[in-house]
């Protein structure tokens, strides 16, 4: 290690690197910690050495001669030395920036493992990440993603032809990724997807009337695929999600307590589906397949649940004269609607359906026109004379 005043003349004619050494470092006598490093190749690089607030030696690379001049390197060194005096840590800041993972690294190492352990629908979130989110933004460090890039990502999704609800699901996942990254200290800054520009959604409103419900049950009784028909029947009787019924195991059915337990529901929690008399009778009538733990076993794969009820559902809709656009999930809507129209509160409906928020239940619980008219009549009768009882006569009234 040599010590002398670093000048332009010294940079033009630096001392030779000692034999067998890779470099020679010269410490400036004017600016404390300012270093000129000479390589055997003749390349010169400027550095600043300082001690952080814990007394640890740190160095910051100022630049290579040719990219910057000696005067520029010295000026930058003076600025950093002043920052250190005021309590800064330029090297620490540099290390923190370098330690910030890319979006892809964070998703693979932190986000996906977390949701696999807590969310039943983790496969869908993972598919959104791998197919669209990571190809678009995955290479960028978390602290380098800008709100404008999130807006551009949304534009690409729309250009691809995705529906508004599906675009919103992608944006919600992206927002959640950055929320967790900030919470877990992966980077410092703001969430660029905090306000991603959610698109308006028009929620479907298809519900079975009582007459349609009766026709559907009659058709299901004649459906040749008995396992699929019974699964659809249970969906209509419980308002459960398709996966909750198709993946139900006998060990989770308690006929005595009249409950079907879902160990891992949509929101990552256990939930209990109450069984009505009709649902109880249906489950009691089902035949258990030896060696298969599932209530609705697959006809093709030993020990596995049935894969789909699509064929039976299509035939049932046609035979019952139902709307071709009616989805299997609309049986859940119809179940909630039937409960609400029979006077059950949104709280009760939400508890049965396993909703976290009443706002979600309110979308499902469609009130019939007759019930709305009945409610309106309650106000229309204000100030009207009460109807006479049957035993009242004109003479006694």
Short mmCIF file of C-alpha atoms in Angstrom, two decimals:
data_model
loop_
_atom_site.label_atom_id
_atom_site.label_comp_id
_atom_site.label_asym_id
_atom_site.label_seq_id
_atom_site.Cartn_x
_atom_site.Cartn_y
_atom_site.Cartn_z
CA UNK A 1 0.00 0.00 0.00
CA UNK A 2 1.41 3.42 -1.01
CA UNK A 3 0.42 6.87 0.22
CA UNK A 4 0.80 10.09 -1.76
CA UNK A 5 -1.16 12.92 -3.31
CA UNK A 6 -3.09 11.57 -6.27
CA UNK A 7 -2.66 13.96 -9.21
CA UNK A 8 -3.32 13.98 -12.92
CA UNK A 9 0.38 13.45 -13.49
CA UNK A 10 0.26 10.34 -11.29
CA UNK A 11 -2.66 8.93 -13.27
CA UNK A 12 -0.68 9.46 -16.52
CA UNK A 13 2.45 7.79 -15.17
CA UNK A 14 1.43 5.47 -12.34
CA UNK A 15 4.04 3.43 -10.49
CA UNK A 16 4.43 -0.17 -11.69
CA UNK A 17 2.57 -2.99 -10.02
CA UNK A 18 5.01 -5.08 -7.93
CA UNK A 19 6.06 -8.41 -9.49
CA UNK A 20 3.62 -11.19 -8.62
CA UNK A 21 0.92 -8.75 -7.47
CA UNK A 22 -2.38 -8.22 -9.27
CA UNK A 23 -2.78 -4.56 -8.33
CA UNK A 24 -1.28 -1.58 -6.51
CA UNK A 25 -3.40 0.71 -4.33
CA UNK A 26 -2.40 4.31 -3.63
CA UNK A 27 -4.16 6.18 -0.77
CA UNK A 28 -4.59 9.92 -1.25
CA UNK A 29 -3.02 12.23 1.32
CA UNK A 30 -5.64 14.96 0.84
CA UNK A 31 -9.04 13.17 0.87
CA UNK A 32 -9.22 10.51 3.55
CA UNK A 33 -10.14 7.13 2.11
CA UNK A 34 -9.72 8.17 -1.53
CA UNK A 35 -7.92 5.36 -3.41
CA UNK A 36 -6.36 4.98 -6.85
CA UNK A 37 -6.10 1.32 -7.81
CA UNK A 38 -3.67 0.37 -10.55
CA UNK A 39 -4.01 -3.04 -12.23
CA UNK A 40 -1.19 -4.93 -13.91
CA UNK A 41 -2.96 -4.23 -17.21
CA UNK A 42 -2.61 -0.51 -16.60
CA UNK A 43 -6.30 0.03 -15.82
CA UNK A 44 -6.96 2.61 -13.08
CA UNK A 45 -10.05 2.59 -10.86
CA UNK A 46 -10.98 5.05 -8.09
CA UNK A 47 -12.50 3.95 -4.75
CA UNK A 48 -13.57 5.50 -1.46
CA UNK A 49 -12.98 3.64 1.81
CA UNK A 50 -14.82 4.58 5.00
CA UNK A 51 -16.13 3.07 8.24
CA UNK A 52 -19.90 2.65 8.72
CA UNK A 53 -21.78 3.41 11.95
CA UNK A 54 -20.75 0.01 13.32
CA UNK A 55 -17.08 0.58 12.62
CA UNK A 56 -16.94 -1.85 9.71
CA UNK A 57 -14.69 -0.96 6.77
CA UNK A 58 -16.59 -0.41 3.54
CA UNK A 59 -15.58 0.61 0.05
CA UNK A 60 -17.53 2.26 -2.74
CA UNK A 61 -16.39 2.12 -6.36
CA UNK A 62 -16.32 5.63 -7.80
CA UNK A 63 -15.49 4.74 -11.39
CA UNK A 64 -12.81 3.78 -13.87
CA UNK A 65 -10.42 6.32 -15.36
CA UNK A 66 -11.65 7.01 -18.87
CA UNK A 67 -15.25 6.69 -17.83
CA UNK A 68 -14.71 9.53 -15.36
CA UNK A 69 -11.84 11.95 -14.80
CA UNK A 70 -9.72 12.25 -11.67
CA UNK A 71 -11.49 15.51 -10.77
CA UNK A 72 -14.93 13.87 -11.12
CA UNK A 73 -13.83 10.91 -9.02
CA UNK A 74 -12.46 13.21 -6.30
CA UNK A 75 -15.64 15.33 -6.31
CA UNK A 76 -17.83 12.23 -6.00
CA UNK A 77 -15.60 10.96 -3.19
CA UNK A 78 -15.95 14.26 -1.31
CA UNK A 79 -19.75 14.08 -1.60
CA UNK A 80 -19.84 10.52 -0.29
CA UNK A 81 -17.42 11.37 2.53
CA UNK A 82 -19.76 14.21 3.56
CA UNK A 83 -22.72 11.82 3.48
CA UNK A 84 -20.83 9.40 5.75
CA UNK A 85 -20.08 12.21 8.18
CA UNK A 86 -23.83 12.93 8.38
CA UNK A 87 -24.58 9.29 9.20
CA UNK A 88 -25.03 7.85 5.72
CA UNK A 89 -23.79 4.50 4.47
CA UNK A 90 -23.30 4.60 0.66
CA UNK A 91 -21.93 1.08 0.56
CA UNK A 92 -24.78 -0.26 2.66
CA UNK A 93 -27.30 1.40 0.36
CA UNK A 94 -25.54 -0.15 -2.62
CA UNK A 95 -25.62 -3.59 -0.99
CA UNK A 96 -29.31 -3.23 -0.16
CA UNK A 97 -30.10 -2.31 -3.74
CA UNK A 98 -28.13 -5.27 -5.01
CA UNK A 99 -29.93 -7.55 -2.55
CA UNK A 100 -33.39 -6.61 -3.85
CA UNK A 101 -34.70 -9.68 -5.69
CA UNK A 102 -36.32 -9.58 -9.07
CA UNK A 103 -40.06 -10.05 -9.23
CA UNK A 104 -39.51 -13.57 -10.59
CA UNK A 105 -37.13 -14.47 -7.75
CA UNK A 106 -39.53 -13.25 -5.10
CA UNK A 107 -42.50 -15.05 -6.66
CA UNK A 108 -40.64 -18.35 -6.99
CA UNK A 109 -38.87 -18.27 -3.62
CA UNK A 110 -41.42 -16.56 -1.36
CA UNK A 111 -44.87 -15.92 -2.82
CA UNK A 112 -45.71 -19.28 -4.43
CA UNK A 113 -44.53 -21.39 -1.46
CA UNK A 114 -46.68 -19.24 0.84
CA UNK A 115 -49.91 -19.55 -1.16
CA UNK A 116 -49.42 -23.29 -1.76
CA UNK A 117 -49.64 -23.74 2.00
CA UNK A 118 -52.62 -21.44 2.57
CA UNK A 119 -54.84 -21.21 -0.53
CA UNK A 120 -56.87 -23.97 -2.12
CA UNK A 121 -56.88 -22.09 -5.45
CA UNK A 122 -53.09 -21.68 -5.45
CA UNK A 123 -52.86 -23.46 -8.81
CA UNK A 124 -54.80 -20.63 -10.48
CA UNK A 125 -52.61 -17.94 -8.91
CA UNK A 126 -49.51 -19.83 -9.98
CA UNK A 127 -50.82 -20.14 -13.54
CA UNK A 128 -51.42 -16.37 -13.73
CA UNK A 129 -47.87 -15.73 -12.51
CA UNK A 130 -46.15 -18.13 -14.89
CA UNK A 131 -48.22 -17.37 -17.99
CA UNK A 132 -48.49 -13.59 -17.88
CA UNK A 133 -47.12 -11.74 -14.84
CA UNK A 134 -43.55 -13.07 -14.85
CA UNK A 135 -43.03 -12.93 -18.65
CA UNK A 136 -44.07 -9.27 -18.53
CA UNK A 137 -42.31 -8.01 -15.37
CA UNK A 138 -40.36 -10.89 -13.86
CA UNK A 139 -36.86 -9.75 -14.80
CA UNK A 140 -37.11 -6.40 -13.04
CA UNK A 141 -36.00 -5.88 -9.43
CA UNK A 142 -38.98 -5.23 -7.17
CA UNK A 143 -37.96 -1.63 -6.53
CA UNK A 144 -37.63 -0.89 -10.25
CA UNK A 145 -41.19 -1.73 -11.30
CA UNK A 146 -43.12 1.47 -11.98
CA UNK A 147 -46.89 2.17 -11.91
CA UNK A 148 -46.72 2.97 -15.61
CA UNK A 149 -45.45 -0.56 -16.30
CA UNK A 150 -48.38 -1.99 -14.35
CA UNK A 151 -50.73 0.11 -16.50
CA UNK A 152 -49.00 -1.21 -19.62
CA UNK A 153 -49.38 -4.76 -18.30
CA UNK A 154 -53.12 -4.16 -17.89
CA UNK A 155 -53.32 -2.85 -21.46
CA UNK A 156 -51.65 -6.02 -22.75
CA UNK A 157 -54.13 -8.21 -20.91
CA UNK A 158 -57.03 -6.35 -22.49
CA UNK A 159 -55.41 -6.56 -25.93
CA UNK A 160 -55.10 -10.31 -25.41
CA UNK A 161 -58.87 -10.47 -25.09
CA UNK A 162 -59.19 -11.29 -21.40
CA UNK A 163 -62.48 -10.38 -19.73
CA UNK A 164 -62.64 -7.55 -17.21
CA UNK A 165 -62.98 -9.95 -14.24
CA UNK A 166 -59.98 -11.98 -15.41
CA UNK A 167 -57.87 -8.86 -15.91
CA UNK A 168 -58.80 -7.76 -12.40
CA UNK A 169 -57.73 -11.13 -10.97
CA UNK A 170 -54.26 -10.70 -12.52
CA UNK A 171 -53.97 -7.15 -11.16
CA UNK A 172 -55.09 -8.28 -7.71
CA UNK A 173 -52.43 -11.01 -7.66
CA UNK A 174 -49.75 -8.53 -8.72
CA UNK A 175 -50.84 -6.09 -6.02
CA UNK A 176 -50.73 -8.85 -3.41
CA UNK A 177 -47.21 -9.87 -4.45
CA UNK A 178 -45.87 -6.37 -3.85
CA UNK A 179 -47.83 -6.02 -0.60
CA UNK A 180 -46.19 -9.15 0.77
CA UNK A 181 -42.75 -8.11 -0.53
CA UNK A 182 -43.00 -4.82 1.37
CA UNK A 183 -44.35 -6.53 4.49
CA UNK A 184 -41.55 -9.09 4.49
CA UNK A 185 -38.82 -6.49 3.88
CA UNK A 186 -37.80 -7.70 0.42
CA UNK A 187 -37.42 -4.07 -0.66
CA UNK A 188 -38.17 -0.53 0.48
CA UNK A 189 -40.44 1.87 -1.35
CA UNK A 190 -44.01 1.87 -2.56
CA UNK A 191 -46.36 -0.65 -4.11
CA UNK A 192 -46.49 0.13 -7.86
CA UNK A 193 -49.66 -1.97 -8.18
CA UNK A 194 -51.45 -0.35 -5.24
CA UNK A 195 -53.92 1.32 -7.62
CA UNK A 196 -53.69 -0.80 -10.77
CA UNK A 197 -56.86 0.55 -12.36
CA UNK A 198 -59.40 -2.17 -11.71
CA UNK A 199 -61.96 -2.54 -14.48
CA UNK A 200 -65.76 -2.49 -13.98
CA UNK A 201 -67.34 -5.92 -13.69
CA UNK A 202 -70.90 -6.85 -14.54
CA UNK A 203 -71.92 -9.73 -12.36
CA UNK A 204 -74.05 -12.44 -13.92
CA UNK A 205 -77.57 -12.87 -12.62
CA UNK A 206 -78.86 -16.32 -13.58
CA UNK A 207 -80.96 -18.09 -10.99
CA UNK A 208 -83.26 -21.07 -11.05
CA UNK A 209 -86.91 -20.45 -10.29
CA UNK A 210 -88.70 -22.97 -8.09
CA UNK A 211 -90.30 -24.51 -11.18
CA UNK A 212 -86.92 -24.82 -12.94
CA UNK A 213 -85.41 -26.33 -9.81
CA UNK A 214 -88.13 -29.00 -9.73
CA UNK A 215 -87.64 -29.78 -13.45
CA UNK A 216 -83.88 -30.09 -12.96
CA UNK A 217 -84.26 -32.58 -10.09
CA UNK A 218 -86.71 -34.63 -12.16
CA UNK A 219 -84.25 -34.78 -15.07
CA UNK A 220 -81.32 -35.70 -12.80
CA UNK A 221 -83.34 -38.68 -11.52
CA UNK A 222 -83.31 -40.06 -15.09
CA UNK A 223 -79.67 -39.20 -15.93
CA UNK A 224 -77.73 -42.38 -16.88
CA UNK A 225 -74.47 -41.13 -15.30
CA UNK A 226 -75.63 -41.66 -11.74
CA UNK A 227 -72.47 -40.46 -9.99
CA UNK A 228 -72.47 -37.16 -11.90
CA UNK A 229 -76.22 -36.71 -11.40
CA UNK A 230 -75.91 -37.25 -7.65
CA UNK A 231 -73.02 -34.79 -7.46
CA UNK A 232 -75.06 -32.12 -9.28
CA UNK A 233 -78.03 -32.87 -7.02
CA UNK A 234 -75.86 -32.34 -3.91
CA UNK A 235 -74.58 -29.04 -5.34
CA UNK A 236 -78.17 -27.85 -5.71
CA UNK A 237 -79.03 -28.96 -2.16
CA UNK A 238 -76.03 -27.40 -0.39
CA UNK A 239 -74.90 -24.36 -2.40
CA UNK A 240 -71.35 -25.76 -2.15
CA UNK A 241 -68.61 -25.02 -4.65
CA UNK A 242 -68.02 -27.65 -7.33
CA UNK A 243 -64.59 -28.62 -6.01
CA UNK A 244 -65.96 -28.95 -2.46
CA UNK A 245 -68.41 -31.60 -3.62
CA UNK A 246 -66.34 -33.41 -6.24
CA UNK A 247 -63.37 -33.73 -3.87
CA UNK A 248 -65.41 -34.59 -0.77
CA UNK A 249 -64.18 -37.65 1.14
CA UNK A 250 -66.29 -39.96 3.24
CA UNK A 251 -64.11 -39.22 6.25
CA UNK A 252 -65.37 -35.61 6.06
CA UNK A 253 -69.06 -36.58 6.02
CA UNK A 254 -70.67 -36.72 9.47
CA UNK A 255 -74.23 -37.94 9.02
CA UNK A 256 -74.87 -37.81 12.76
CA UNK A 257 -73.93 -34.14 13.09
CA UNK A 258 -75.38 -33.41 9.60
CA UNK A 259 -72.27 -31.70 8.28
CA UNK A 260 -69.85 -31.97 5.37
CA UNK A 261 -66.44 -30.61 6.36
CA UNK A 262 -64.16 -28.90 3.82
CA UNK A 263 -60.62 -29.10 5.30
CA UNK A 264 -59.24 -26.35 3.05
CA UNK A 265 -61.83 -23.98 1.64
CA UNK A 266 -61.30 -21.20 -0.88
CA UNK A 267 -59.87 -18.75 1.66
CA UNK A 268 -57.52 -21.27 3.22
CA UNK A 269 -59.68 -22.15 6.21
CA UNK A 270 -61.75 -25.15 7.26
CA UNK A 271 -65.49 -24.77 6.79
CA UNK A 272 -68.56 -26.86 7.58
CA UNK A 273 -71.47 -27.28 5.16
CA UNK A 274 -74.80 -28.00 6.92
CA UNK A 275 -76.76 -30.91 5.45
CA UNK A 276 -80.53 -30.57 4.99
CA UNK A 277 -82.86 -33.54 5.29
CA UNK A 278 -82.75 -33.94 1.49
CA UNK A 279 -78.94 -33.73 1.37
CA UNK A 280 -78.69 -36.18 4.25
CA UNK A 281 -80.99 -38.64 2.47
CA UNK A 282 -78.98 -38.33 -0.75
CA UNK A 283 -75.64 -39.00 0.96
CA UNK A 284 -77.11 -41.90 2.93
CA UNK A 285 -78.24 -43.52 -0.31
CA UNK A 286 -74.84 -43.39 -2.03
CA UNK A 287 -72.82 -46.56 -2.49
CA UNK A 288 -69.27 -46.50 -1.19
CA UNK A 289 -66.61 -47.87 -3.54
CA UNK A 290 -64.08 -50.10 -1.74
CA UNK A 291 -60.60 -48.60 -1.86
CA UNK A 292 -61.85 -45.16 -2.92
CA UNK A 293 -62.15 -42.51 -0.18
CA UNK A 294 -64.13 -40.06 -2.32
CA UNK A 295 -67.89 -39.60 -2.10
CA UNK A 296 -68.10 -39.26 -5.89
CA UNK A 297 -65.47 -41.68 -7.24
CA UNK A 298 -63.89 -41.64 -10.68
CA UNK A 299 -65.00 -44.36 -13.07
CA UNK A 300 -61.61 -44.34 -14.81
CA UNK A 301 -58.97 -43.71 -12.15
CA UNK A 302 -58.78 -46.02 -9.20
CA UNK A 303 -58.89 -44.27 -5.85
CA UNK A 304 -59.48 -40.82 -7.38
CA UNK A 305 -62.48 -38.43 -7.45
CA UNK A 306 -64.56 -38.01 -10.57
CA UNK A 307 -63.04 -35.52 -12.96
CA UNK A 308 -66.02 -33.61 -14.30
CA UNK A 309 -69.81 -33.50 -14.50
CA UNK A 310 -69.82 -31.45 -17.71
CA UNK A 311 -71.58 -34.02 -19.88
CA UNK A 312 -74.33 -34.76 -17.39
CA UNK A 313 -74.81 -31.03 -16.70
CA UNK A 314 -75.21 -30.24 -20.40
CA UNK A 315 -77.76 -33.03 -20.87
CA UNK A 316 -79.68 -31.99 -17.76
CA UNK A 317 -79.91 -28.35 -18.83
CA UNK A 318 -81.24 -29.30 -22.26
CA UNK A 319 -83.74 -31.84 -20.96
CA UNK A 320 -85.04 -29.48 -18.26
CA UNK A 321 -85.35 -26.56 -20.69
CA UNK A 322 -82.91 -24.38 -18.77
CA UNK A 323 -80.89 -21.49 -20.21
CA UNK A 324 -77.91 -22.74 -22.27
CA UNK A 325 -75.72 -20.13 -20.54
CA UNK A 326 -76.57 -21.37 -17.03
CA UNK A 327 -73.37 -22.44 -15.30
CA UNK A 328 -72.94 -25.14 -12.71
CA UNK A 329 -71.80 -22.39 -10.32
CA UNK A 330 -75.22 -20.74 -10.77
CA UNK A 331 -76.66 -23.51 -8.61
CA UNK A 332 -74.80 -21.82 -5.76
CA UNK A 333 -76.42 -18.50 -6.71
CA UNK A 334 -79.82 -20.18 -6.86
CA UNK A 335 -79.33 -21.76 -3.44
CA UNK A 336 -78.55 -18.36 -1.90
CA UNK A 337 -81.48 -16.76 -3.71
CA UNK A 338 -83.89 -19.42 -2.44
CA UNK A 339 -82.74 -18.87 1.14
CA UNK A 340 -83.06 -15.07 0.88
CA UNK A 341 -86.53 -15.29 -0.67
CA UNK A 342 -87.66 -17.45 2.22
CA UNK A 343 -86.73 -14.81 4.76
CA UNK A 344 -83.25 -15.93 5.85
CA UNK A 345 -80.80 -13.14 6.63
CA UNK A 346 -77.66 -12.41 4.61
CA UNK A 347 -75.66 -13.40 7.70
CA UNK A 348 -77.25 -16.86 7.69
CA UNK A 349 -76.82 -17.24 3.94
CA UNK A 350 -73.20 -16.13 4.14
CA UNK A 351 -72.42 -18.57 6.94
CA UNK A 352 -73.83 -21.48 4.94
CA UNK A 353 -71.98 -20.47 1.77
CA UNK A 354 -68.72 -19.82 3.62
CA UNK A 355 -68.42 -16.15 2.64
CA UNK A 356 -66.05 -13.81 4.43
CA UNK A 357 -67.94 -10.64 3.61
CA UNK A 358 -71.65 -9.80 3.50
CA UNK A 359 -71.03 -7.85 0.27
CA UNK A 360 -70.18 -11.14 -1.45
CA UNK A 361 -73.36 -12.77 -0.18
CA UNK A 362 -75.49 -9.86 -1.38
CA UNK A 363 -74.43 -10.57 -4.98
CA UNK A 364 -75.62 -14.16 -4.66
CA UNK A 365 -78.84 -13.57 -2.74
CA UNK A 366 -81.11 -12.41 -5.58
CA UNK A 367 -84.58 -11.47 -4.35
CA UNK A 368 -87.53 -12.45 -6.52
CA UNK A 369 -89.78 -9.76 -8.00
CA UNK A 370 -92.69 -11.06 -5.91
CA UNK A 371 -90.75 -10.61 -2.69
CA UNK A 372 -89.66 -7.09 -3.71
CA UNK A 373 -93.27 -6.14 -4.49
CA UNK A 374 -94.31 -7.57 -1.13
CA UNK A 375 -91.70 -5.41 0.59
CA UNK A 376 -92.86 -2.31 -1.32
CA UNK A 377 -96.46 -3.01 -0.33
CA UNK A 378 -95.45 -2.78 3.31
CA UNK A 379 -94.83 0.92 2.77
CA UNK A 380 -97.91 1.33 0.55
CA UNK A 381 -100.13 0.12 3.37
CA UNK A 382 -99.03 2.92 5.72
CA UNK A 383 -102.14 4.95 6.69
CA UNK A 384 -104.55 2.42 5.14
CA UNK A 385 -107.26 0.92 7.40
CA UNK A 386 -106.48 -2.52 8.69
CA UNK A 387 -108.37 -5.32 6.90
CA UNK A 388 -111.42 -6.66 8.73
CA UNK A 389 -111.36 -10.18 10.09
CA UNK A 390 -113.59 -12.87 8.56
CA UNK A 391 -115.99 -12.94 11.50
CA UNK A 392 -116.66 -9.22 11.34
CA UNK A 393 -120.03 -8.25 9.79
CA UNK A 394 -121.24 -4.84 8.53
CA UNK A 395 -123.45 -4.57 11.56
CA UNK A 396 -120.65 -5.26 14.09
CA UNK A 397 -117.75 -3.63 12.31
#
